[in-house]
Tab-separated table of C-alpha atoms in Angstrom:
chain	number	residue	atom	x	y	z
A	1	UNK	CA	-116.846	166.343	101.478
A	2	UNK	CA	-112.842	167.084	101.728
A	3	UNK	CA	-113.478	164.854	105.039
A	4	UNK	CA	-115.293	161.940	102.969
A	5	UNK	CA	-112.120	162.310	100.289
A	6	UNK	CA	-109.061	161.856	103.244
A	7	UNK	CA	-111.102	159.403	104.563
A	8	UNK	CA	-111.675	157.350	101.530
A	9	UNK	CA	-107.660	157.672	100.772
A	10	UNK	CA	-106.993	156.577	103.869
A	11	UNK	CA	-109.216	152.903	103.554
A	12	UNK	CA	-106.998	152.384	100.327
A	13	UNK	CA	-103.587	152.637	101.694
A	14	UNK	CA	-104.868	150.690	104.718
A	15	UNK	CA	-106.282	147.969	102.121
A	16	UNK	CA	-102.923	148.010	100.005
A	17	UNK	CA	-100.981	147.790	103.139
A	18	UNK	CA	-102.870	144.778	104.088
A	19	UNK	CA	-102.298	143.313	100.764
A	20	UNK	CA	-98.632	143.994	100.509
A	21	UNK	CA	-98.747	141.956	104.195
A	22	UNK	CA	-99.896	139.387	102.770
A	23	UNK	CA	-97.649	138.798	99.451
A	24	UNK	CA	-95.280	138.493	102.223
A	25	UNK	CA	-96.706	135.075	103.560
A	26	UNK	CA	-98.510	132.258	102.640
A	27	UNK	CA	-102.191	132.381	102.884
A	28	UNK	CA	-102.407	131.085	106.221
A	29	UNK	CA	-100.027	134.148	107.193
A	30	UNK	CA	-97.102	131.526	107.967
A	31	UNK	CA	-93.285	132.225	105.706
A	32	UNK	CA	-92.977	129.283	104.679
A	33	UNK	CA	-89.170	128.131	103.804
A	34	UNK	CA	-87.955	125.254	101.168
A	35	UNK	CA	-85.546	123.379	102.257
A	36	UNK	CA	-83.331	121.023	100.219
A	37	UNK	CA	-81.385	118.571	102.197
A	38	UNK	CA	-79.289	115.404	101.395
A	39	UNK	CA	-78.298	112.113	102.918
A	40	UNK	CA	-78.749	111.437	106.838
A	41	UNK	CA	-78.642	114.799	108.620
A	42	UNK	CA	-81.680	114.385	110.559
A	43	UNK	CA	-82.811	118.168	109.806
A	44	UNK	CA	-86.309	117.297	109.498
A	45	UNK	CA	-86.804	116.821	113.039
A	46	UNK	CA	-85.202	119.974	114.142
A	47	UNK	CA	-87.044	121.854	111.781
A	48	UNK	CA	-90.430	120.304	113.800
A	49	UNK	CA	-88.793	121.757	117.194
A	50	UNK	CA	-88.277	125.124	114.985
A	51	UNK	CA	-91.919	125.364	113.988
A	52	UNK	CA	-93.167	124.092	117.272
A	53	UNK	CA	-90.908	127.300	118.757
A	54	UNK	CA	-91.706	129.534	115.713
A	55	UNK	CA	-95.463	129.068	114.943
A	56	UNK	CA	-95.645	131.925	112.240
A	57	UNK	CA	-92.584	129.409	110.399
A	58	UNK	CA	-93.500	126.603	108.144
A	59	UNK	CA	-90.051	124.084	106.901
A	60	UNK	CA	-90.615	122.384	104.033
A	61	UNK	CA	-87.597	120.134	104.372
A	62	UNK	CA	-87.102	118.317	100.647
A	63	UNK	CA	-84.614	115.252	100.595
A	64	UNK	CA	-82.807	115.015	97.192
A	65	UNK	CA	-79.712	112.422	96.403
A	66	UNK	CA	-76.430	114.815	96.527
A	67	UNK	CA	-75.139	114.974	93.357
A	68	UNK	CA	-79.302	116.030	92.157
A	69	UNK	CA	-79.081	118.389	94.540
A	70	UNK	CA	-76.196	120.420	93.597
A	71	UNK	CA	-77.006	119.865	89.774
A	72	UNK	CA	-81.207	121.091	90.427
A	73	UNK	CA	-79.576	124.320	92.909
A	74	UNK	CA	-77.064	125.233	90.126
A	75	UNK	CA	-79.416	124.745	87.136
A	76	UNK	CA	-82.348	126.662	89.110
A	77	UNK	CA	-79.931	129.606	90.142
A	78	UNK	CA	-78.527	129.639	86.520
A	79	UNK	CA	-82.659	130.365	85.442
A	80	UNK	CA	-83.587	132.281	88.066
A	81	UNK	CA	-86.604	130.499	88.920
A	82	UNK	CA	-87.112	126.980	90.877
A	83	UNK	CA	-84.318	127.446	93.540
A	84	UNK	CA	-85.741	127.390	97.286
A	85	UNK	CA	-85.277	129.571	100.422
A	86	UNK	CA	-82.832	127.090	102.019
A	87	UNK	CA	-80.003	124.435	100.618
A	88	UNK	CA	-77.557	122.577	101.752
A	89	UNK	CA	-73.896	122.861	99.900
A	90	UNK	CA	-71.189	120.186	99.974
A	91	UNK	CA	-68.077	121.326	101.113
A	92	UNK	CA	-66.583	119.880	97.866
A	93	UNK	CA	-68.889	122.141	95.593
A	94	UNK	CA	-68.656	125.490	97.722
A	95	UNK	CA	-66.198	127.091	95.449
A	96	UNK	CA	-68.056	126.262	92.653
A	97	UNK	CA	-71.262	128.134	94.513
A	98	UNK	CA	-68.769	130.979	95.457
A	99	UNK	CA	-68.019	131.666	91.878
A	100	UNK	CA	-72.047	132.560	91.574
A	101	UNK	CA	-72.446	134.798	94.914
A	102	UNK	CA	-74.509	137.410	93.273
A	103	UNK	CA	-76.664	134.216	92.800
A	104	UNK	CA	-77.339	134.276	96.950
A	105	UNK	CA	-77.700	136.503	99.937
A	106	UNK	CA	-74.359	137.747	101.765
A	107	UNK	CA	-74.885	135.696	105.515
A	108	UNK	CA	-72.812	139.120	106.703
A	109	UNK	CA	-75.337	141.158	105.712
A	110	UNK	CA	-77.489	139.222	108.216
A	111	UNK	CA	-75.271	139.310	111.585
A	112	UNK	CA	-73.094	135.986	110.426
A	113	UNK	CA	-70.140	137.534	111.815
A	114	UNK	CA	-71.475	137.559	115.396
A	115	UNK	CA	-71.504	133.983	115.208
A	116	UNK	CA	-68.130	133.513	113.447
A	117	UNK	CA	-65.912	132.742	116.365
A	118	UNK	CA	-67.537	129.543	117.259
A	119	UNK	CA	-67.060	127.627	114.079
A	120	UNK	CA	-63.462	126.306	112.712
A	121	UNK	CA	-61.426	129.023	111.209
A	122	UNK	CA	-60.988	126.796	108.140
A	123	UNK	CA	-64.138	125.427	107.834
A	124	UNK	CA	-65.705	129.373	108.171
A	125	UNK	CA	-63.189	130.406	105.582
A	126	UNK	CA	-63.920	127.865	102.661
A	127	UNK	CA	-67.284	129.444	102.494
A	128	UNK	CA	-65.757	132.841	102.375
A	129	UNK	CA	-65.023	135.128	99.263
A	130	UNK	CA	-61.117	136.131	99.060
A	131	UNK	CA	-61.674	139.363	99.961
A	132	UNK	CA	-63.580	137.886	103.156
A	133	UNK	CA	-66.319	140.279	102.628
A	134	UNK	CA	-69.434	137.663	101.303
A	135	UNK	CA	-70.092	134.608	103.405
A	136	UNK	CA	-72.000	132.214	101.256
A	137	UNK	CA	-72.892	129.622	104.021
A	138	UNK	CA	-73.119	129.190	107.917
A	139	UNK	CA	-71.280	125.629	108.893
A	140	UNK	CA	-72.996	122.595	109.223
A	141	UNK	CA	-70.752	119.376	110.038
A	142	UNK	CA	-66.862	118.341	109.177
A	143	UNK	CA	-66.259	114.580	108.343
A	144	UNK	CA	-63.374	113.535	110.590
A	145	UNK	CA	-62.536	109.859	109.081
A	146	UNK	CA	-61.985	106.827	111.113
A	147	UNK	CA	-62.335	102.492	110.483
A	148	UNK	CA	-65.384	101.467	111.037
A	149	UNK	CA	-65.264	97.464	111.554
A	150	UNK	CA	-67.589	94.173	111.847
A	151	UNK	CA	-66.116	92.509	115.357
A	152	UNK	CA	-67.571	89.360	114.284
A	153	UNK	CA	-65.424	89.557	111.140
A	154	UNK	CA	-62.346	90.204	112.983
A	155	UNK	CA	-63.225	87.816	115.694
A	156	UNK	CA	-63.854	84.899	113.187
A	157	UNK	CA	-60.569	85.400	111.933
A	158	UNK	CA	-58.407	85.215	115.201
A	159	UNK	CA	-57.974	89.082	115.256
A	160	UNK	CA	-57.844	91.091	118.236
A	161	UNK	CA	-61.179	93.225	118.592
A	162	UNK	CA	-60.928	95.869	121.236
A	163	UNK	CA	-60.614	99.314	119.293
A	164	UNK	CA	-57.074	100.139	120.650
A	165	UNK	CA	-55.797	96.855	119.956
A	166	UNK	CA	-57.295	96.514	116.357
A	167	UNK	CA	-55.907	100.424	115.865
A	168	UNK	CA	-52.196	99.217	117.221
A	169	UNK	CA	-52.992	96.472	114.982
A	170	UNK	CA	-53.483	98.347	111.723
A	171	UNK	CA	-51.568	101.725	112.093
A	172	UNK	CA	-50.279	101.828	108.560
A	173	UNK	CA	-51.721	101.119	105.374
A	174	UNK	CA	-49.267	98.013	104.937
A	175	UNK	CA	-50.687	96.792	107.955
A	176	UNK	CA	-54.210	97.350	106.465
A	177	UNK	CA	-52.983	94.897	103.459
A	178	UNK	CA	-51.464	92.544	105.685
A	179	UNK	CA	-54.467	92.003	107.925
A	180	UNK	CA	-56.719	92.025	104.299
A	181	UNK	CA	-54.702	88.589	103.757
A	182	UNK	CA	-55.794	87.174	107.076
A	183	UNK	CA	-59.064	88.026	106.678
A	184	UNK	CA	-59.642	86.897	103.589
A	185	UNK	CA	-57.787	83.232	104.433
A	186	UNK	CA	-59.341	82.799	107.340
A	187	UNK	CA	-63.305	83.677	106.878
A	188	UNK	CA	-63.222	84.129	102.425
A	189	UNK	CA	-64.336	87.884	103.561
A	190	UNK	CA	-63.473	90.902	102.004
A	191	UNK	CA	-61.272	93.644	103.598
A	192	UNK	CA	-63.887	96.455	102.278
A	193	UNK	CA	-66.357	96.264	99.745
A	194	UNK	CA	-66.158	99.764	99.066
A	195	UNK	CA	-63.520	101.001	96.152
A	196	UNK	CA	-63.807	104.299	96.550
A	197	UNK	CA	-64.133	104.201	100.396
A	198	UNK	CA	-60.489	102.630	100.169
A	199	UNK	CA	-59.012	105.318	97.755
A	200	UNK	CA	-60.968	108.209	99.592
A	201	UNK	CA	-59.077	107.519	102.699
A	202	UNK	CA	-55.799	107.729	101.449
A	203	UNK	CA	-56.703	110.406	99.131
A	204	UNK	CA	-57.897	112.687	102.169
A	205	UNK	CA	-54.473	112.079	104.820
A	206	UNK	CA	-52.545	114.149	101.511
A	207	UNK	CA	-51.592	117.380	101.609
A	208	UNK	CA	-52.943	117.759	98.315
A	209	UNK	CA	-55.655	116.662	96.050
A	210	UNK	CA	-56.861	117.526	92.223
A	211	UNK	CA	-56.094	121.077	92.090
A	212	UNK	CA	-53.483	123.545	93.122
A	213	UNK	CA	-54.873	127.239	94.947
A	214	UNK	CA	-54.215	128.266	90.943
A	215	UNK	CA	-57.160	126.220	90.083
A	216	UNK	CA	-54.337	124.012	87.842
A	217	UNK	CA	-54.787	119.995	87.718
A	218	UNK	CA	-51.880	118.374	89.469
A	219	UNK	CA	-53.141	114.825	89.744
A	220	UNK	CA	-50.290	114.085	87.121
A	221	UNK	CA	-47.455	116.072	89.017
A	222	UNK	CA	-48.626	115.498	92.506
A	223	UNK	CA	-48.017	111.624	93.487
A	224	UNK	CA	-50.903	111.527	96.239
A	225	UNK	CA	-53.711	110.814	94.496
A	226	UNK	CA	-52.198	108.432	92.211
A	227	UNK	CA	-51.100	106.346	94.833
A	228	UNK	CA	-54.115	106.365	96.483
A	229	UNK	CA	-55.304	104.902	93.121
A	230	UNK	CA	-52.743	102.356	92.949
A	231	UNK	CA	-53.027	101.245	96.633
A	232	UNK	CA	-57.233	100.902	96.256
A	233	UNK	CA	-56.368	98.983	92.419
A	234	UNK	CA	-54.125	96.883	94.034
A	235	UNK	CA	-56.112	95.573	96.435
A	236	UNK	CA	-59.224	95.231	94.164
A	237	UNK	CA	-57.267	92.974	91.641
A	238	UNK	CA	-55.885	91.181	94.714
A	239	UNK	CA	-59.481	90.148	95.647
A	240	UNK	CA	-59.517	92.266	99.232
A	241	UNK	CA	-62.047	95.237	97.722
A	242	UNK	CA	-65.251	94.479	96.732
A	243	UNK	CA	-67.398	96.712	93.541
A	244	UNK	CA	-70.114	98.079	94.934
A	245	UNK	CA	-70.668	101.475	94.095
A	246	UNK	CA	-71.812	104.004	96.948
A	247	UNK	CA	-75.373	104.557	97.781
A	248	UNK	CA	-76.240	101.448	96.111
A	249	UNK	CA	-78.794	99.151	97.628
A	250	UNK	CA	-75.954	96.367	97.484
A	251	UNK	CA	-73.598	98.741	99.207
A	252	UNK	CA	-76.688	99.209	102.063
A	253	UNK	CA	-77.017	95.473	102.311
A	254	UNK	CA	-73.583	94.188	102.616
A	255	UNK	CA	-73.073	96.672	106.086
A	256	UNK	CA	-75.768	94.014	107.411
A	257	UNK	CA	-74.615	90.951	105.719
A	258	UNK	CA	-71.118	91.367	107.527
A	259	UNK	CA	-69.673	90.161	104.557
A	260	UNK	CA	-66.616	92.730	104.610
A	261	UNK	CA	-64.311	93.884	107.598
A	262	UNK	CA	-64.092	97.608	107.536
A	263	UNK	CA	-66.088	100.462	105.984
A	264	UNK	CA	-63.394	103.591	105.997
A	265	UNK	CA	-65.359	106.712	106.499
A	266	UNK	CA	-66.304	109.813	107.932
A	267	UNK	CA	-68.221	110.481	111.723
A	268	UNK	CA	-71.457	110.978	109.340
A	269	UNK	CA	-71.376	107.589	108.056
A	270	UNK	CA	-72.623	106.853	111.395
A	271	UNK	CA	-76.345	107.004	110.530
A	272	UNK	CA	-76.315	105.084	107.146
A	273	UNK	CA	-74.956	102.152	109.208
A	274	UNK	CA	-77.358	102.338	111.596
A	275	UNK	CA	-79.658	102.706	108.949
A	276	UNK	CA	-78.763	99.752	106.844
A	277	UNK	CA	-77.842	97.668	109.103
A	278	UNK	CA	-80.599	98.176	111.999
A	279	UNK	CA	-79.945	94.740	113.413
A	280	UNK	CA	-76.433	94.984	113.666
A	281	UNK	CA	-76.443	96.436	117.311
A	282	UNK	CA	-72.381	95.420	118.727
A	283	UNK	CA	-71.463	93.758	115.877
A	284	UNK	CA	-69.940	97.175	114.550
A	285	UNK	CA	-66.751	99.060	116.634
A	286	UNK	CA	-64.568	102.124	115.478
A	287	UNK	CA	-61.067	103.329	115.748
A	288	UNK	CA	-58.468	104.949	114.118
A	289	UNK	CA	-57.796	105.631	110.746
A	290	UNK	CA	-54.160	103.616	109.357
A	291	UNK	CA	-51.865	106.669	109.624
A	292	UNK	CA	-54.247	109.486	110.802
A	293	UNK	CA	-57.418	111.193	109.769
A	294	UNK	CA	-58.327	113.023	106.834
A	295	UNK	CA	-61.380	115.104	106.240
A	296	UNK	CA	-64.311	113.491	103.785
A	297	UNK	CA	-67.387	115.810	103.331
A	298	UNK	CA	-69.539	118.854	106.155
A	299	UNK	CA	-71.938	120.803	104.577
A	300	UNK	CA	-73.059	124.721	104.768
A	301	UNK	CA	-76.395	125.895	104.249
A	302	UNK	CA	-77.164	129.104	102.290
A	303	UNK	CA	-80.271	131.095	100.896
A	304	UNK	CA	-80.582	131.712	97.537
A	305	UNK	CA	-81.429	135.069	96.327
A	306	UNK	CA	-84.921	133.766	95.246
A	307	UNK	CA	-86.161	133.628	98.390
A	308	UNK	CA	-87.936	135.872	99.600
A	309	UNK	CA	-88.061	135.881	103.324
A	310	UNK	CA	-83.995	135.733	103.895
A	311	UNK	CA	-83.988	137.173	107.240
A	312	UNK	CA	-86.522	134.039	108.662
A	313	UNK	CA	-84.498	131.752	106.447
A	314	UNK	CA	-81.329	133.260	108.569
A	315	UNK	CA	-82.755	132.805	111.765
A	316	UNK	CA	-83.496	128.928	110.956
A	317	UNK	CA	-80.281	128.787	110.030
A	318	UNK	CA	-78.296	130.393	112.653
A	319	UNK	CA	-80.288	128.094	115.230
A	320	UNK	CA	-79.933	124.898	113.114
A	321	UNK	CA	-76.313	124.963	113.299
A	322	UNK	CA	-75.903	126.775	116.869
A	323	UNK	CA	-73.440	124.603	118.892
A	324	UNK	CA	-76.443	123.058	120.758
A	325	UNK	CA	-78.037	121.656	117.697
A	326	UNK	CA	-75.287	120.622	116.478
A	327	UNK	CA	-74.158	118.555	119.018
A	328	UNK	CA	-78.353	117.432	119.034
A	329	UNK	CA	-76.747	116.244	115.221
A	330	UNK	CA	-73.723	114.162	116.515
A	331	UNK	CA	-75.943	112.552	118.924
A	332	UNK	CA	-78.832	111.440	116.612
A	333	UNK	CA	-76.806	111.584	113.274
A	334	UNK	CA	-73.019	111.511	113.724
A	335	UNK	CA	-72.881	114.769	112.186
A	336	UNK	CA	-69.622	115.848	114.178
A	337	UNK	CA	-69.774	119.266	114.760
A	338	UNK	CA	-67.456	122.372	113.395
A	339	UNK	CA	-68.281	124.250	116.677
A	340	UNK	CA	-65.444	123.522	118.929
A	341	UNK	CA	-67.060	124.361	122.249
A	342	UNK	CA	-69.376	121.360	121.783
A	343	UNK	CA	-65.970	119.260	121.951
A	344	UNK	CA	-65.846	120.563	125.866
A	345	UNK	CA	-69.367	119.581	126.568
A	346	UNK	CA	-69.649	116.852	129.606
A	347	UNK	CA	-71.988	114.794	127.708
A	348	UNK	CA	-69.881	115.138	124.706
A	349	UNK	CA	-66.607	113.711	126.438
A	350	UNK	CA	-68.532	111.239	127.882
A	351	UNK	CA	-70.333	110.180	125.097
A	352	UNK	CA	-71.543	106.189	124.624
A	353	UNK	CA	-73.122	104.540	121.984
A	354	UNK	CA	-74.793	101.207	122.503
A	355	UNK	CA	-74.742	100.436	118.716
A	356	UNK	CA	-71.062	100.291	119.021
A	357	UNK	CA	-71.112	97.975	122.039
A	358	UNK	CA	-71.362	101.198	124.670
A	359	UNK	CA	-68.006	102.916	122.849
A	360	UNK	CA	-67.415	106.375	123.150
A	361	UNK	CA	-67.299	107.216	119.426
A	362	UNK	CA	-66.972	110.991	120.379
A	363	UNK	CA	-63.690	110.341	121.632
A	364	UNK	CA	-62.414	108.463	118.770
A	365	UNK	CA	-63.842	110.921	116.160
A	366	UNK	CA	-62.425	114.484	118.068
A	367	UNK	CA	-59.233	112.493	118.021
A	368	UNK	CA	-59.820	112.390	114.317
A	369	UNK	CA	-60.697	115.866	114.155
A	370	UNK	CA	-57.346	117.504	115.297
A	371	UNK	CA	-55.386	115.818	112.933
A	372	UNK	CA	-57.649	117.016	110.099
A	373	UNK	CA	-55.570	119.672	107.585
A	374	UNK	CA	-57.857	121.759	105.375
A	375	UNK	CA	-56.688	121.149	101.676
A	376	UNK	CA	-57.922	123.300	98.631
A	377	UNK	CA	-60.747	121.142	96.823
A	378	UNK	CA	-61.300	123.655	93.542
A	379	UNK	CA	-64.601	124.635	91.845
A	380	UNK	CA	-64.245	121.654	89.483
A	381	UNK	CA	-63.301	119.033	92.200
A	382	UNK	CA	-66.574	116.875	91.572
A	383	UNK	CA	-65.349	116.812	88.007
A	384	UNK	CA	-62.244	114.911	88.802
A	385	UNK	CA	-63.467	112.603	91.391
A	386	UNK	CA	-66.203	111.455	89.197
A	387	UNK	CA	-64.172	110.550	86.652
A	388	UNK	CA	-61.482	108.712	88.905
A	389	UNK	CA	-64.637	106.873	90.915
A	390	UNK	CA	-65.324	105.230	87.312
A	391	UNK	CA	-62.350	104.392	86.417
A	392	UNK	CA	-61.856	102.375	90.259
A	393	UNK	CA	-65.644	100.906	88.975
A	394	UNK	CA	-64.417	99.842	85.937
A	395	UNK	CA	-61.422	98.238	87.192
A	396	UNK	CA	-63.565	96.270	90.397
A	397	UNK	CA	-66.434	95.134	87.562
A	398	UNK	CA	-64.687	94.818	84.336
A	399	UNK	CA	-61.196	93.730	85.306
A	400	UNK	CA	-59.931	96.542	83.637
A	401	UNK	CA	-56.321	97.662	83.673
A	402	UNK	CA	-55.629	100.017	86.194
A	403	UNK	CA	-53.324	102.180	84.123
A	404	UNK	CA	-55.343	101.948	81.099
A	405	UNK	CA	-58.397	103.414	82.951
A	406	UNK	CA	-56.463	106.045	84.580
A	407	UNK	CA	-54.896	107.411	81.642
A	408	UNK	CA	-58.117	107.557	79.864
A	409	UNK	CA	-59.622	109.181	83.311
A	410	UNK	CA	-57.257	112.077	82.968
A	411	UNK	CA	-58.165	112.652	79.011
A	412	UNK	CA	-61.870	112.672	79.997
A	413	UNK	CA	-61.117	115.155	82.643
A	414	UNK	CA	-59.250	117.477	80.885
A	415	UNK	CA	-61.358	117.812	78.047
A	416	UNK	CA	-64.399	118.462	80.399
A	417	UNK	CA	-62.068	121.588	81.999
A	418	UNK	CA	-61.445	122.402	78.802
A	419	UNK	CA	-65.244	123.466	78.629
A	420	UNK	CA	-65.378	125.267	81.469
């Protein structure tokens, strides 16, 4: 009987074994892992090579407009329900993310420092808690800018072409004006049709942007970004800048159309060209940014303390954004990578890209990349470049006066840091 008894107890903790098992995992005994992803990073087909190498794995990748996705991740972390096992984090928001750690797993706690050495020290470090003991994110990209341009623009308007001549050419941001007047007398084109593109650039070559290490607003103390207004203004009322807004189908169309000269962005911008303007093979070249490179954009990607399964989520992770893959992202993407020893690879160096008329775009962009200084961005960063964006949309649409909307820019923004 005492036989039948120990024998009986021992069924049940084998039966509640196998059901605790299988809480773990989905019911076809896979972890499966949300994703959440924005814009062109081309994670969806790694995360096929992941499953196909990790069968017990199932990636849910979910694509969600940028902005959404940092608004759905902060109001789903704020609940504590709805957030998923994976998400990408704009550089530009991580200190906002920071300021809710306890709202995500520690990537120390899972080995991340065995893989710190082969990232940027900055770019590690803007994802890391003062004290350096919490690690919110493993690096994904960096957005080394650089002048894109339509050849058949600059070719229809008498201007050299070749990327060393047009960057010799247009090494200052006077020059940049200068060559806007040609362009515009000799084929009615636009210079860029991109307002913020043009105040972005400038914006990112300062030392400084909205907020001092104090988390104080210094846009009205600090003359960078104010020029950088007053430079993209001038050339809007001028007639060089176009109004499209970002992201907007009209923005898409026009890098097709050819019916601008240069798009000023990061390496990443690579794939929404490609992407919008599919037809367009040779007809777009890159070089240097007027007076050096600044740094627009890179992600991390961190788990979320609702997940459940952090230490698969980890793994993804820390093979997503291993130096191999990430120089799988340049290749396919433009994602330029934040692991330097990809910069050495062979095929790196040697890098050609028929879209650009066989130019090695690697070289041009790791150019870009060592002139790149890290700058302080703030928790309430997207705060302030919202509300300047508008005020460069009102100005391109409305006619609006420049001064006018920037003074009511910096009202709106302080009373919305007055709330926080």
């Amino acid at each position: 009987m005492k036989k039948l008894l120990w024998l009986g107890l021992f069924v049940i903790v084998l039966l509640l074994t196998a059901c605790s098992s299988n809480e773990e995992t989905d019911g076809d005994g896979k972890v499966t892992l949300d994703f959440w992803v924005f814009g062109s990073a081309g994670y969806e087909n790694l995360a096929e090579q992941y499953m196909k190498e990790n069968p017990d794995v199932k990636i849910n990748v979910n694509f969600t407009e940028m902005n959404d996705l940092h608004n759905n991740l902060f109001t789903s972390i704020s609940a504590g329900s709805g957030a998923p096992d994976l998400t990408m984090i704009e550089i530009s928001q991580i200190a906002k993310f920071l300021e809710a750690s306890d709202k995500f797993y520690n990537l120390y706690d899972y080995g991340a420092s065995e893989v710190k050495d082969l990232y940027l020290d900055w770019k590690w470090k803007l994802a890391e808690s003062v004290d350096g003991k919490f690690l919110l994110g493993l690096p994904t990209d960096i957005g080394p800018t650089a002048m894109f341009y339509r050849v058949d623009v600059f070719e229809e308007a008498g201007l050299p072409t070749d990327p060393e001549e047009v960057a010799e050419l247009i090494s200052t941001w006077e020059d940049y004006y200068e060559v806007a007047k040609i362009i515009k007398e000799k084929t009615g084109k636009l210079m860029s049709d991109s307002p913020e593109l043009v105040f972005n650039s400038l914006r990112d070559q300062a030392p400084e942007q909205y907020f001092n290490e104090n988390d104080e607003l210094i846009i009205e103390t600090s003359p960078y970004v104010k020029e950088a207004y007053d430079f993209a203004t001038k050339m809007i009322q001028e007639g060089y800048v176009g109004q499209n807004s970002l992201w907007t189908p009209e923005w898409g169309n026009a890098m097709a159309e050819g019916s601008y000269a240069t798009l000023l962005a990061p390496s990443w911008m690579v794939a929404n060209i490609k992407g919008n303007a599919p037809d367009a093979v040779g007809k777009w070249a890159v070089t240097n940014m007027p007076e050096g490179a600044g740094n627009w954009g890179g992600s991390y990607i961190a788990i979320p303390k609702e997940s459940k399964y952090p230490e698969e989520a980890y793994a993804f992770v820390k093979w997503l954004v291993s130096p191999e893959n990430q120089y799988v992202s340049f290749i396919n993407n433009g994602l330029f990578p934040s692991a330097p020893e990809v910069y050495e690879k062979e095929d790196f160096v040697n890098f050609s890209d028929e879209y650009f008329g066989g130019q090695n775009t690697a070289e041009v962009f790791a150019k870009a990349a060592e002139s790149v200084k890290p700058i302080y961005m703030g928790k309430n960063y997207a705060i302030v470049n919202t509300e300047l964006v508008n005020a460069l949309i009102n100005v391109a649409t409305n006619g609006s006066d420049p001064q006018k909307e920037w003074d009511e820019a910096v009202e709106r923004i302080k009373s919305q840091l007055e709330r926080q």
